[in-house]
Coordinates of C-alpha atoms in Angstrom, one line a residue:
M1 CA 82.0 82.8 10.2
K2 CA 80.7 86.5 10.9
F3 CA 79.8 88.9 8.1
P4 CA 79.3 92.4 8.5
S5 CA 76.4 92.7 6.8
R6 CA 75.1 96.1 7.4
R7 CA 78.4 97.6 6.1
I8 CA 78.6 95.5 3.0
V9 CA 74.9 96.1 2.3
I10 CA 75.1 99.6 3.0
L11 CA 78.7 99.7 0.8
L12 CA 76.4 97.8 -2.0
I13 CA 73.9 100.6 -2.3
L14 CA 76.3 103.2 -2.0
S15 CA 78.0 101.8 -4.8
L16 CA 74.6 101.3 -6.6
A17 CA 73.6 104.8 -6.1
A18 CA 76.7 106.2 -7.4
L19 CA 76.8 104.2 -10.4
F20 CA 73.1 105.0 -11.3
G21 CA 74.2 108.7 -10.4
Y22 CA 77.0 108.6 -13.1
Q23 CA 74.6 107.2 -15.3
I24 CA 72.2 110.2 -15.1
Y25 CA 75.0 112.5 -15.3
W26 CA 76.4 110.7 -18.6
L27 CA 72.9 110.6 -20.0
S28 CA 72.0 114.3 -19.3
G29 CA 75.4 115.5 -20.5
L30 CA 74.7 113.3 -23.9
Y31 CA 71.1 114.9 -24.3
R32 CA 72.4 118.5 -23.7
S33 CA 75.1 117.7 -26.4
S34 CA 72.5 116.7 -28.7
I35 CA 70.5 119.5 -28.1
K36 CA 73.2 121.9 -28.9
S37 CA 74.0 119.6 -32.0
K38 CA 70.4 119.7 -33.0
E39 CA 70.3 123.5 -32.5
S40 CA 73.5 123.8 -34.6
E41 CA 71.8 122.3 -37.6
I42 CA 68.8 124.1 -37.5
N43 CA 70.6 127.2 -37.8
L44 CA 73.0 125.6 -40.5
A45 CA 69.7 124.9 -42.3
L46 CA 68.4 128.7 -41.8
Q47 CA 71.8 129.8 -43.4
K48 CA 72.2 127.0 -46.1
A49 CA 68.4 127.3 -47.4
D50 CA 68.7 131.5 -47.4
Y51 CA 72.0 130.8 -49.7
A52 CA 70.1 128.4 -51.8
E53 CA 67.2 131.0 -52.3
M54 CA 69.8 133.8 -53.1
M55 CA 71.4 131.6 -55.7
E56 CA 67.6 130.7 -57.0
R57 CA 67.1 134.1 -57.6
L58 CA 70.5 135.0 -59.1
R59 CA 69.6 132.1 -61.5
T60 CA 66.4 133.5 -62.4
V61 CA 67.7 137.1 -63.0
S62 CA 70.8 135.7 -65.2
A63 CA 68.1 133.5 -67.0
S64 CA 65.9 136.8 -68.1
G65 CA 69.2 138.1 -69.7
R66 CA 69.6 141.1 -67.5
H67 CA 73.1 141.6 -66.2
G68 CA 75.4 144.2 -64.4
S69 CA 77.3 144.6 -60.9
L70 CA 76.8 145.7 -57.9
D71 CA 79.6 146.8 -55.4
L72 CA 78.2 145.7 -51.6
D73 CA 79.6 146.8 -48.2
T74 CA 79.4 143.6 -46.1
G75 CA 79.6 145.3 -43.2
W76 CA 82.5 143.1 -41.5
S77 CA 85.8 144.0 -40.4
E78 CA 88.4 142.7 -38.6
D79 CA 91.7 144.8 -37.4
N80 CA 89.7 147.8 -39.0
V81 CA 89.6 146.3 -42.0
V82 CA 86.4 146.5 -44.5
S83 CA 85.6 144.5 -47.2
H84 CA 83.4 145.0 -50.2
V85 CA 82.2 142.2 -52.2
T86 CA 81.3 142.7 -56.2
V87 CA 78.6 140.5 -57.5
R88 CA 77.9 140.3 -61.1
T89 CA 75.2 139.0 -63.0
D90 CA 76.8 138.1 -66.7
P91 CA 74.7 138.0 -69.6
I92 CA 73.2 134.9 -71.6
V93 CA 76.0 133.7 -73.9
I94 CA 74.6 131.9 -77.1
N95 CA 77.0 129.3 -78.2
E96 CA 77.6 128.4 -82.1
D97 CA 75.4 125.3 -81.9
G98 CA 72.5 127.5 -80.6
S99 CA 72.7 126.5 -77.0
K100 CA 73.0 128.9 -74.1
S101 CA 75.4 128.9 -71.3
I102 CA 75.4 131.3 -68.5
S103 CA 77.8 132.3 -65.9
V104 CA 75.5 132.9 -63.0
T105 CA 77.6 135.0 -60.2
T106 CA 81.1 135.9 -60.0
V107 CA 82.4 137.4 -56.4
Q108 CA 85.4 139.5 -55.9
V109 CA 86.6 140.4 -52.4
D110 CA 88.4 143.8 -52.2
R111 CA 90.2 145.4 -49.0
N112 CA 90.9 149.2 -48.2
A113 CA 93.6 150.9 -49.9
G114 CA 96.9 151.2 -48.2
E115 CA 96.6 147.3 -47.2
D116 CA 98.3 144.2 -48.5
N117 CA 96.3 143.3 -51.7
D118 CA 96.7 139.4 -51.5
N119 CA 93.2 139.0 -52.1
S120 CA 93.5 135.0 -52.3
Q121 CA 94.8 134.6 -48.6
Y122 CA 91.9 137.2 -47.6
A123 CA 89.2 135.4 -49.3
Y124 CA 90.1 132.1 -47.6
A125 CA 90.2 133.9 -44.1
I126 CA 86.8 135.1 -44.6
S127 CA 85.6 131.6 -45.6
N128 CA 87.1 129.8 -42.8
S129 CA 85.3 132.1 -40.1
Q130 CA 82.0 131.8 -39.2
E131 CA 81.3 135.3 -38.3
S132 CA 83.0 136.4 -41.8
T133 CA 81.1 134.1 -43.6
D134 CA 77.8 135.4 -41.8
Y135 CA 78.7 138.9 -42.7
Y136 CA 79.6 137.9 -46.2
Q137 CA 76.2 136.5 -46.8
R138 CA 74.4 139.4 -45.1
G139 CA 76.0 141.9 -47.6
M140 CA 75.6 139.2 -50.5
H141 CA 71.8 139.6 -49.2
A142 CA 71.5 143.3 -49.6
G143 CA 72.9 143.0 -53.1
V144 CA 70.6 140.3 -54.3
D145 CA 67.5 141.7 -52.9
I146 CA 68.0 144.4 -55.0
L147 CA 67.9 142.7 -58.0
A148 CA 64.8 140.3 -57.2
E149 CA 62.6 140.0 -54.3
V150 CA 62.7 137.1 -51.8
N151 CA 60.8 134.0 -53.0
F152 CA 59.6 133.1 -49.2
H153 CA 57.5 130.2 -50.3
K154 CA 61.0 128.6 -51.9
L155 CA 62.7 129.7 -49.0
D156 CA 60.6 127.9 -46.8
S157 CA 60.5 124.9 -49.3
L158 CA 64.4 125.1 -49.3
L159 CA 64.3 125.2 -45.3
S160 CA 62.0 121.9 -44.9
M161 CA 64.3 120.1 -47.4
M162 CA 67.7 121.0 -45.4
L163 CA 66.0 120.2 -41.9
D164 CA 64.3 116.8 -43.6
D165 CA 68.3 116.4 -44.3
Y166 CA 69.3 116.7 -40.8
G167 CA 66.4 114.5 -39.5
L168 CA 64.5 117.3 -38.0
N169 CA 61.1 116.7 -40.2
V170 CA 58.9 118.6 -37.7
P171 CA 56.0 121.2 -38.4
H172 CA 57.4 124.6 -38.1
R173 CA 56.5 128.0 -38.6
L174 CA 58.7 130.5 -40.7
Q175 CA 58.7 134.3 -40.5
M176 CA 60.6 137.3 -42.4
L177 CA 61.2 140.4 -40.3
T178 CA 62.0 143.9 -41.7
D179 CA 62.8 146.7 -39.2
S180 CA 61.2 144.6 -36.5
T181 CA 57.8 144.3 -38.4
M182 CA 56.6 140.8 -39.8
V183 CA 56.4 140.8 -43.7
A184 CA 55.4 137.6 -44.3
T185 CA 54.7 134.2 -42.5
I186 CA 54.4 130.4 -43.6
S187 CA 53.4 127.5 -41.5
T188 CA 53.4 123.8 -41.9
S189 CA 49.4 122.8 -42.5
G190 CA 47.7 122.8 -39.3
Y191 CA 50.9 123.6 -37.2
E192 CA 49.9 126.1 -33.9
P193 CA 53.0 126.8 -31.9
S194 CA 52.5 126.0 -28.3
G195 CA 53.5 127.9 -25.5
R196 CA 57.1 125.7 -25.2
A197 CA 57.7 126.4 -28.8
R198 CA 61.2 127.7 -29.5
N199 CA 62.6 130.7 -32.0
Y200 CA 65.4 130.6 -33.6
D201 CA 66.5 133.8 -35.7
F202 CA 68.6 134.2 -38.6
I203 CA 69.8 137.6 -39.4
Y204 CA 70.0 138.3 -43.2
G205 CA 70.1 142.4 -43.1
K206 CA 72.7 144.3 -41.5
T207 CA 70.9 145.4 -38.3
L208 CA 69.5 142.7 -35.9
A209 CA 65.7 143.8 -36.5
D210 CA 66.0 142.1 -40.2
K211 CA 65.8 138.7 -39.6
Y212 CA 64.0 135.3 -40.5
E213 CA 62.3 133.6 -37.4
L214 CA 61.7 130.0 -37.3
T215 CA 59.4 128.7 -34.6
I216 CA 59.3 124.8 -33.6
E217 CA 58.4 122.7 -31.0
P218 CA 61.2 121.8 -28.0
L219 CA 63.5 119.0 -29.5
T220 CA 63.2 116.7 -26.6
G221 CA 61.2 114.0 -28.4
I222 CA 63.6 114.0 -31.1
V223 CA 66.5 113.5 -29.4
F224 CA 65.2 111.3 -26.9
R225 CA 64.4 108.9 -29.5
E226 CA 67.8 109.1 -31.0
M227 CA 68.9 108.3 -27.8
S228 CA 66.5 105.5 -26.9
G229 CA 69.4 102.9 -28.1
V230 CA 71.5 104.1 -25.5
I231 CA 68.9 104.8 -22.6
A232 CA 67.9 101.1 -23.0
A233 CA 71.4 99.6 -22.9
S234 CA 71.9 102.0 -20.1
L235 CA 69.0 101.1 -18.1
I236 CA 69.1 96.8 -18.9
L237 CA 73.1 97.4 -17.6
F238 CA 72.0 99.0 -14.5
L239 CA 69.0 96.4 -13.9
M240 CA 71.5 93.8 -14.5
L241 CA 74.0 95.8 -12.0
A242 CA 71.2 96.1 -9.8
F243 CA 69.8 92.4 -10.1
S244 CA 73.5 91.4 -9.3
F245 CA 74.1 93.3 -6.2
W246 CA 70.5 92.0 -4.7
F247 CA 71.3 88.5 -5.5
L248 CA 74.7 89.1 -3.6
V249 CA 73.1 90.7 -0.8
H250 CA 70.3 87.8 -0.7
A251 CA 72.9 85.2 -1.1
M252 CA 74.9 86.9 1.9
L253 CA 72.3 87.5 4.0
K254 CA 71.0 83.6 3.3
Q255 CA 74.3 82.5 4.3
K256 CA 74.4 84.9 7.4
S257 CA 71.3 83.1 8.3
L258 CA 72.3 79.7 7.6
E259 CA 75.4 80.2 9.6
E260 CA 73.3 81.3 12.5
M261 CA 71.1 78.5 12.2
K262 CA 73.9 75.9 12.0
S263 CA 74.9 77.5 15.4
D264 CA 71.8 77.2 16.8
F265 CA 71.6 73.6 15.6
T266 CA 74.6 72.5 16.7
N267 CA 73.7 74.1 20.6
N268 CA 69.9 72.3 20.3
I269 CA 71.6 68.7 19.1
T270 CA 74.1 68.8 21.7
H271 CA 71.3 69.1 24.5
E272 CA 68.9 66.7 22.5
L273 CA 71.7 64.0 22.4
K274 CA 73.0 64.6 25.6
T275 CA 69.3 64.0 27.4
P276 CA 68.8 60.6 26.3
V277 CA 72.2 59.8 27.1
A278 CA 71.9 61.3 30.5
V279 CA 68.6 59.3 31.2
A280 CA 70.1 56.2 30.1
Y281 CA 73.3 56.5 32.0
A282 CA 71.4 57.1 35.2
A283 CA 69.1 54.0 34.8
N284 CA 72.3 52.2 34.2
D285 CA 74.3 53.6 36.9
A286 CA 71.4 52.5 39.1
L287 CA 71.2 49.1 38.3
L288 CA 75.1 48.9 39.0
N289 CA 75.6 50.8 42.0
F290 CA 72.3 50.9 43.9
E291 CA 71.3 47.3 43.6
A292 CA 68.1 48.1 41.6
G293 CA 69.2 44.8 39.5
N294 CA 68.2 42.7 42.4
D295 CA 64.2 43.9 42.6
P296 CA 62.7 42.4 39.3
A297 CA 60.4 45.4 38.6
K298 CA 62.8 47.7 39.1
R299 CA 65.0 46.0 36.7
R300 CA 62.9 45.8 34.2
E301 CA 61.6 49.8 34.7
Y302 CA 65.4 50.9 34.4
L303 CA 65.4 48.8 31.1
E304 CA 62.5 49.9 29.7
I305 CA 63.5 53.7 30.2
S306 CA 67.2 52.9 28.9
Q307 CA 65.8 51.3 25.8
S308 CA 63.3 54.4 25.2
Q309 CA 65.9 56.9 25.8
L310 CA 68.2 54.7 23.1
K311 CA 65.3 54.5 20.9
K312 CA 65.2 57.8 20.8
L313 CA 68.6 58.9 20.5
E314 CA 68.6 56.7 17.4
G315 CA 65.8 58.3 15.9
M316 CA 67.6 61.7 16.2
I317 CA 70.9 60.1 14.9
E318 CA 68.9 58.5 11.7
Q319 CA 67.7 61.4 10.8
I320 CA 71.0 63.1 10.8
L321 CA 72.5 60.6 9.1
S322 CA 69.2 61.1 6.4
M323 CA 69.9 64.3 5.6
S324 CA 73.4 63.7 5.1
M325 CA 73.2 61.1 2.7
E326 CA 70.4 63.0 1.2
S327 CA 72.5 66.0 0.5
R328 CA 74.8 63.5 -1.2
K329 CA 72.4 62.1 -3.4
T330 CA 73.1 58.3 -2.4
F331 CA 69.9 58.0 -0.5
E332 CA 67.6 55.1 -1.4
L333 CA 64.2 54.2 0.3
R334 CA 62.9 50.5 0.7
K335 CA 59.7 50.8 -0.3
E336 CA 57.0 48.1 0.8
D337 CA 53.1 48.2 0.8
I338 CA 52.0 49.7 4.0
T339 CA 48.4 49.3 5.6
L340 CA 48.4 53.2 6.8
K341 CA 45.4 52.7 9.8
P342 CA 47.4 50.0 11.6
L343 CA 50.8 52.7 11.2
L344 CA 48.7 55.5 12.4
Q345 CA 47.1 54.1 15.3
T346 CA 50.6 52.8 16.4
L347 CA 52.3 56.2 16.0
A348 CA 49.4 57.8 17.8
E349 CA 49.4 55.3 20.5
Q350 CA 53.3 55.7 21.2
H351 CA 53.1 59.4 21.5
R352 CA 50.0 59.4 23.8
L353 CA 52.0 57.2 26.3
S354 CA 55.3 59.1 25.8
A355 CA 53.9 62.3 26.0
E356 CA 54.4 64.8 29.3
K357 CA 50.7 66.0 29.1
P358 CA 47.6 64.3 28.4
C359 CA 46.8 64.5 24.6
S360 CA 43.6 62.5 22.9
F361 CA 43.9 61.3 19.0
H362 CA 41.0 61.0 16.3
I363 CA 41.9 58.7 13.8
E364 CA 40.0 58.7 10.5
A365 CA 41.3 56.2 7.7
E366 CA 39.9 53.5 5.4
D367 CA 40.8 50.0 7.1
D368 CA 42.6 48.6 3.8
L369 CA 43.9 51.8 2.6
I370 CA 47.4 50.9 1.2
I371 CA 50.4 52.9 0.2
H372 CA 53.9 52.2 -1.2
A373 CA 56.3 53.9 1.1
D374 CA 59.7 53.4 3.1
R375 CA 58.0 52.3 6.3
F376 CA 61.0 53.7 8.8
H377 CA 61.2 57.0 7.0
F378 CA 57.3 57.4 6.2
G379 CA 56.5 56.5 10.1
N380 CA 59.2 59.4 11.4
V381 CA 57.5 61.9 8.9
I382 CA 54.0 61.4 10.4
S383 CA 55.7 61.0 13.7
N384 CA 57.4 64.4 13.5
L385 CA 54.2 65.9 12.5
I386 CA 52.3 64.2 15.6
E387 CA 55.4 65.4 18.1
N388 CA 55.1 68.7 16.7
A389 CA 51.5 69.1 17.6
I390 CA 51.9 68.2 20.7
K391 CA 55.4 70.5 21.7
Y392 CA 53.3 73.4 20.3
S393 CA 49.6 73.0 22.0
G394 CA 48.5 73.8 25.2
D395 CA 47.7 71.5 28.0
A396 CA 44.4 70.1 26.4
I397 CA 45.8 68.4 23.3
N398 CA 43.8 67.2 20.4
I399 CA 44.9 65.9 17.4
I400 CA 43.1 64.5 14.4
I401 CA 44.8 62.7 11.6
R402 CA 42.8 61.8 8.3
A403 CA 43.9 59.6 5.5
K404 CA 41.8 59.1 2.2
T405 CA 42.1 58.3 -1.2
T406 CA 41.8 61.3 -3.8
S407 CA 41.4 61.0 -7.6
G408 CA 45.3 61.7 -7.8
G409 CA 46.7 59.4 -5.1
V410 CA 46.3 59.6 -1.1
E411 CA 45.9 62.6 1.3
I412 CA 47.2 62.4 4.8
S413 CA 46.6 65.3 7.1
V414 CA 47.8 65.8 10.9
K415 CA 45.7 68.9 12.7
D416 CA 45.7 69.9 16.4
N417 CA 44.5 72.8 18.4
G418 CA 47.8 74.4 19.1
I419 CA 49.3 77.9 19.2
G420 CA 49.4 78.1 15.5
I421 CA 52.2 79.6 13.2
A422 CA 52.3 83.5 11.9
P423 CA 51.4 83.6 8.2
D424 CA 55.0 85.2 7.6
K425 CA 56.7 82.2 9.3
Q426 CA 55.0 79.4 7.2
K427 CA 57.1 79.8 3.9
H428 CA 60.2 79.1 6.4
I429 CA 59.0 76.3 8.5
F430 CA 60.2 73.6 6.2
D431 CA 63.8 75.1 5.7
K432 CA 66.6 73.4 7.1
F433 CA 67.6 74.5 10.6
Y434 CA 64.6 76.6 11.1
R435 CA 62.8 77.2 14.1
V436 CA 59.8 79.5 14.4
P437 CA 61.2 82.1 16.8
T438 CA 59.7 82.6 20.3
G439 CA 61.3 85.4 21.6
D440 CA 63.0 84.9 24.8
I441 CA 61.3 81.8 25.8
H442 CA 63.0 78.6 25.0
D443 CA 60.5 76.2 26.6
V444 CA 60.5 73.9 23.4
K445 CA 63.4 71.7 22.3
G446 CA 64.1 71.0 18.9
Y447 CA 67.1 71.3 16.4
G448 CA 65.2 72.4 13.1
L449 CA 65.2 69.3 11.1
G450 CA 61.9 68.0 11.8
L451 CA 60.2 69.6 9.2
Y452 CA 62.8 69.9 6.8
Y453 CA 63.2 66.0 6.7
A454 CA 59.6 65.6 6.8
K455 CA 59.7 67.7 3.3
T456 CA 62.5 65.7 2.0
M457 CA 61.0 62.3 2.7
V458 CA 57.8 63.6 1.0
E459 CA 59.5 64.5 -2.0
K460 CA 61.4 61.6 -2.4
H461 CA 58.2 59.9 -2.3
G462 CA 57.0 61.7 -5.3
G463 CA 54.7 63.6 -3.2
T464 CA 54.2 67.3 -1.6
I465 CA 53.5 68.7 1.7
S466 CA 51.8 71.9 2.9
V467 CA 50.8 73.8 6.0
S468 CA 47.5 75.6 6.8
S469 CA 47.6 77.5 10.1
T470 CA 46.0 80.3 12.3
L471 CA 47.4 82.1 15.2
G472 CA 45.9 80.9 18.3
K473 CA 43.5 78.2 16.4
G474 CA 46.2 75.5 15.2
S475 CA 47.6 73.9 12.5
E476 CA 46.8 71.6 9.8
F477 CA 49.9 69.8 8.0
R478 CA 48.5 68.0 4.4
I479 CA 50.8 65.3 2.8
F480 CA 50.0 64.2 -0.9
I481 CA 51.0 61.1 -2.4
P482 CA 50.6 60.7 -6.2
Q483 CA 48.8 57.5 -7.4
S484 CA 51.8 56.0 -9.3
F485 CA 53.7 56.1 -5.8
C486 CA 51.1 54.2 -3.7

């Protein structure tokens, strides 16, 4: 099966990038919306604080016993209609029981003569228009300021309370300007506005030069704190999707690599199996058709050739069957006590005789070192390591095999002076069907199961196998079997 891996990977990366871009776009939109909402709350806090401060002054005027009325022009107009506001503070009323009661304010809205005098409908229109409300409050401000001066500290206190209600309990500076001249200022203790500080104006007079100016630092930190849950959830979701995409790509590429290795394995095993069959067939054909069977020496030679090739074929088939059985979890070892040194000597001698190039072996092992293992499969493990040492070495082959007891078990090592293995390839050499790439040169036969088989069998014995290698200097494979298995 062929995977269009490049196109799929590109499509997944583009999908992830599009998702990330949409998340950024959505979060930035939410951020801008939150900033606008906070700015509206600040403006509303200024307006409410100003109105509350005016009401405090009116209550103070009423409590003092002063009373009167003012006719105020709000300056608000719509369709050439000018409104007037009458503000009256009523006197203190002493009740029969001696208690006092005050009717603080009475507000009446009038329109110009010649217009419909449906005051209730007109008042409703004003109360539902923000612009109308602003003009109304400015007109009221002008009248109240005549009765009593602005209590600036009270205004700041009310503003702090309003800001706190909106979750904006931040250091600030409040200034009062009349005709663009600052007449009062008050700041949170220790607060000095930075160059990034933002000003918010509230016009209380009839001109733009009469205003309150609130200075606070940017709202970014507050907004980000409020958005932290959304940002965290978006980040976690994105990371989960990114991991899923990565896992999908990784699995797909691994499957592609496995398919390629299976294809290589099929090709390699076909040649590997055909070679002993062809050699045995040729020897048998010589015995049958060329009267080689009449010569005892020739007959024995050809029969030994056939036997060795059939034994080689049996070993390859046994490895393949062992892998198949192990994958089905039905594989069992037939363990027995094995004296290691004679086994290592026998295997070394077999490979020395069958090698197509001269090689020398040096074996270091205790005479009475015993291991509890499956003789056939454990012997195949050592044999595979020796065979690889011969395959991937130059003309002068020197193999050192050591076996020794350790505090935790038995360690066996096979060291050669071959071509070595690149560091980035060492982590893959025990993978199924994997063969170290050699470019366009295919002078070493194999089917990528030897080291996988060795690792599987060693782990079946409860042990571990590892490799250390340097390019151009050789490799050393170490097998460790724990004491409980020895």
